[in-house]
Amino acid sequence: MITKRIIPCLDVKNGRVVKGVNFLGLADVSSPVKLAQFYSGCGADELVFYDITASAEGRALFTDILTEVASTIFIPLTVGGGINTVDDFDRVLKCGADKVSVNSGALRDPSLISAAARRYGDQCVVLSVDAKRVDGQYQVFAKGGREDTGLDAIEWVKRGVASGAGEIVLNSIDTDGVKSGFDLEMLAAVCAVVDVPVVASGGAGCAAHFQKLFQSLPQVDAGLAASIFHFGEVAIPDLKRELAAAGIPVRGAHPSP
């Protein structure tokens, strides 16, 4: 089993980290810079920074806060929100991002994936997919989960990887923020059709959910979560110790004192 990554996610709106349930009812949490520094120092393997309203509001991603976040952490940083062109990739990477996440921009212009992959390499292009069950099918939603595209999520993921996406972040809207566990069924369907890293997002409520994720679907590379980390419900060092004790390989896990 490959080493699993634990990834906190900063959903940023108007310069503050927020977190809601099923993408609604957003609540203010903290400064993204302070949270990023905290996670960088406590064992997170990577950090994801989403400007969650950039696409819906039709504007560019906030680069001043992003630059400050990138300059103060020592772990890989993935950034998304309002990424619509290759120039947007360039702007975000120059701010210090290691990878760039595309979602609504790629849905509008699928050629963005291949153009960015050619210029910056597959490893730099992350395809983020917000999916939800509709009439028994996994469908892709755009604009932060607000708009049903009618696209089949499995086919969209396959197309994205074929175009050059080097990683998939699958966020289940059905489980997002509910804290009842990751959407293992949807994740299994995605893992069955791609050979790039898959990051599970949406639904983590406790350490046991990460253990179940990696034991049930060893092909999943990473678990991403927000509120359980932000509100101190799960501490990353404790989570890694529990995973290591269960035989799941993680970076930097230390035995309990």
C-alpha positions in Angstrom: 0.0 0.0 0.0 1.4 3.4 -1.0 1.9 6.1 1.7 -1.4 7.9 2.3 -1.6 11.7 2.4 -3.7 13.7 4.8 -4.8 17.0 3.4 -6.6 19.9 5.1 -8.7 22.1 2.8 -9.1 25.9 3.2 -12.3 27.1 1.6 -11.8 30.8 1.3 -14.5 33.4 0.9 -13.8 37.2 1.1 -10.3 36.4 2.5 -11.6 34.2 5.4 -11.8 30.4 5.8 -15.4 29.2 5.8 -17.1 25.9 6.1 -20.6 24.8 5.5 -22.8 21.7 5.1 -23.7 20.5 1.6 -22.0 23.7 0.3 -24.6 25.8 2.1 -24.8 27.8 5.4 -21.2 29.0 5.3 -19.7 29.9 8.6 -16.6 32.0 9.3 -13.6 30.0 10.7 -10.3 31.8 10.7 -7.5 33.5 8.8 -6.2 31.3 5.9 -2.6 32.4 6.7 -2.8 31.4 10.3 -4.5 28.1 9.5 -2.0 27.3 6.8 0.9 27.9 9.1 -0.7 25.7 11.8 -1.3 22.8 9.4 2.2 23.1 7.9 3.7 22.7 11.3 1.5 19.9 12.6 2.1 17.2 10.0 -0.3 17.8 7.1 1.1 16.3 4.0 -0.3 19.0 1.6 -2.7 21.9 1.7 -5.6 22.8 -0.6 -6.7 26.4 -1.0 -10.0 27.0 -2.7 -11.4 30.5 -3.5 -14.9 29.0 -3.4 -16.8 31.9 -4.9 -14.4 33.0 -7.6 -16.1 31.0 -10.4 -19.6 31.8 -9.3 -18.8 35.5 -9.1 -16.9 35.5 -12.4 -13.7 36.9 -11.0 -10.0 36.0 -10.6 -8.7 34.3 -7.5 -7.4 36.4 -4.7 -3.7 36.4 -5.2 -2.5 38.5 -2.3 -3.7 36.1 0.4 -2.5 33.1 -1.7 1.0 34.6 -1.9 1.1 35.1 1.8 -0.1 31.5 2.5 2.5 30.0 0.0 5.3 32.0 1.5 4.7 30.8 5.0 4.3 27.0 4.6 6.7 24.2 3.8 4.3 21.6 2.3 2.9 21.3 -1.2 0.1 23.7 -2.0 -2.8 23.1 -4.4 -4.9 26.1 -5.4 -8.2 26.4 -7.1 -11.1 28.8 -7.8 -11.6 30.9 -10.8 -9.1 29.0 -12.9 -10.4 29.5 -16.5 -7.3 30.0 -18.7 -3.6 28.9 -18.9 -2.8 32.4 -17.8 -4.7 31.7 -14.6 -2.4 28.7 -14.1 0.6 30.9 -14.6 -0.6 33.6 -12.2 -1.3 31.1 -9.4 1.9 29.1 -9.9 3.9 32.4 -9.7 2.2 33.1 -6.4 3.8 29.9 -5.0 1.3 27.1 -5.8 2.7 23.7 -6.6 -0.5 22.3 -8.3 -3.5 24.0 -9.8 -7.0 22.7 -9.4 -9.5 23.2 -12.2 -13.3 22.6 -12.0 -15.8 24.9 -13.5 -13.2 26.4 -15.9 -12.5 22.9 -17.4 -16.2 22.2 -17.7 -16.6 25.4 -19.8 -13.4 24.7 -21.8 -12.2 21.1 -21.6 -9.1 22.0 -23.7 -7.8 23.9 -20.7 -6.7 20.6 -19.1 -4.6 19.5 -22.1 -3.2 23.0 -22.7 -2.1 23.4 -19.1 -0.7 19.8 -18.9 1.4 20.5 -22.0 2.8 23.7 -20.6 3.3 22.7 -16.9 3.2 18.9 -16.9 0.5 16.5 -15.9 1.6 16.5 -12.2 0.6 20.2 -12.0 -3.0 19.8 -13.2 -5.6 18.6 -10.7 -9.1 18.0 -11.9 -11.6 18.7 -9.0 -15.0 17.1 -9.5 -18.1 18.0 -7.5 -20.5 15.1 -8.0 -23.9 14.1 -6.7 -26.4 11.3 -7.3 -29.2 12.3 -9.6 -31.6 9.6 -10.7 -29.2 6.9 -9.9 -26.3 8.4 -11.8 -23.2 10.4 -10.6 -23.5 13.8 -12.2 -21.1 16.7 -12.2 -22.0 20.0 -10.7 -20.4 23.3 -11.4 -20.0 26.7 -9.7 -19.4 25.3 -6.2 -22.1 22.7 -6.4 -24.8 25.2 -7.5 -25.3 24.1 -11.1 -26.1 20.6 -12.5 -24.1 20.2 -15.7 -25.9 16.9 -16.7 -22.5 15.3 -17.3 -21.8 11.8 -16.1 -19.1 12.1 -13.5 -17.3 8.9 -14.3 -17.1 9.8 -18.0 -15.9 13.3 -17.2 -13.1 11.9 -14.9 -12.0 9.5 -17.7 -12.0 12.4 -20.2 -10.0 14.6 -17.8 -7.3 12.1 -17.2 -7.0 11.3 -20.9 -6.5 15.0 -21.5 -3.7 15.2 -19.0 -5.0 15.7 -15.5 -2.5 14.2 -13.2 -4.7 13.9 -10.1 -8.4 13.7 -9.3 -10.1 15.3 -6.3 -13.5 13.8 -6.0 -15.9 15.7 -3.7 -19.2 14.0 -3.0 -21.8 16.7 -2.5 -24.1 14.1 -0.9 -21.6 13.6 2.0 -19.9 17.0 2.1 -19.9 18.5 5.6 -22.3 15.8 6.9 -19.5 13.9 8.7 -20.9 10.5 8.2 -17.9 9.1 6.3 -16.4 9.3 2.8 -18.5 8.3 -0.2 -16.9 4.9 -0.8 -19.2 3.8 -3.5 -18.6 6.9 -5.6 -14.9 6.8 -5.0 -14.7 3.1 -6.0 -16.4 3.9 -9.3 -13.8 6.6 -10.0 -10.8 4.5 -9.0 -12.0 1.8 -11.3 -11.5 3.9 -14.4 -8.3 6.0 -13.7 -4.7 5.3 -13.0 -3.7 8.6 -11.5 -3.9 9.6 -7.8 -7.4 10.0 -6.4 -8.1 12.3 -3.4 -11.2 11.6 -1.4 -13.2 14.7 -0.3 -16.4 15.2 1.5 -17.8 13.4 4.6 -15.0 12.8 7.0 -16.3 13.1 10.6 -13.7 11.2 12.7 -10.4 9.3 12.5 -12.2 6.0 11.9 -13.5 7.4 8.6 -10.0 7.8 7.2 -9.1 4.3 8.4 -12.2 2.8 6.7 -11.4 4.8 3.5 -7.9 3.5 3.1 -8.7 -0.1 4.2 -11.7 -0.3 1.9 -10.2 1.5 -1.0 -6.4 1.1 -0.9 -6.2 2.6 -4.4 -7.3 6.0 -2.9 -4.1 8.1 -2.4 -5.3 10.8 0.1 -8.1 11.9 2.3 -9.1 15.6 2.3 -11.1 17.3 5.0 -11.9 20.7 6.4 -14.2 21.3 9.4 -13.0 18.4 11.5 -9.5 19.8 11.3 -10.4 23.4 11.6 -12.5 22.9 14.7 -10.1 20.5 16.4 -12.3 17.5 16.3 -9.5 15.5 14.7 -5.8 16.4 15.3 -3.6 15.4 12.4 -0.8 13.9 14.5 -3.3 11.8 16.4 -5.0 10.7 13.1 -1.6 9.6 11.7 -0.8 7.6 14.8 -4.1 5.8 14.6 -3.6 5.1 10.9 -0.1 3.8 11.5 -1.3 1.6 14.3 -3.9 0.1 11.9 -1.1 -0.8 9.4 -1.8 2.1 7.0 1.4 3.8 5.9 1.5 7.5 6.5 4.3 10.1 6.6 5.7 11.3 9.9 3.5 9.2 12.3 5.1 9.0 15.8 4.1 6.6 18.5 2.0 7.9 21.3 4.1 9.1 24.3 
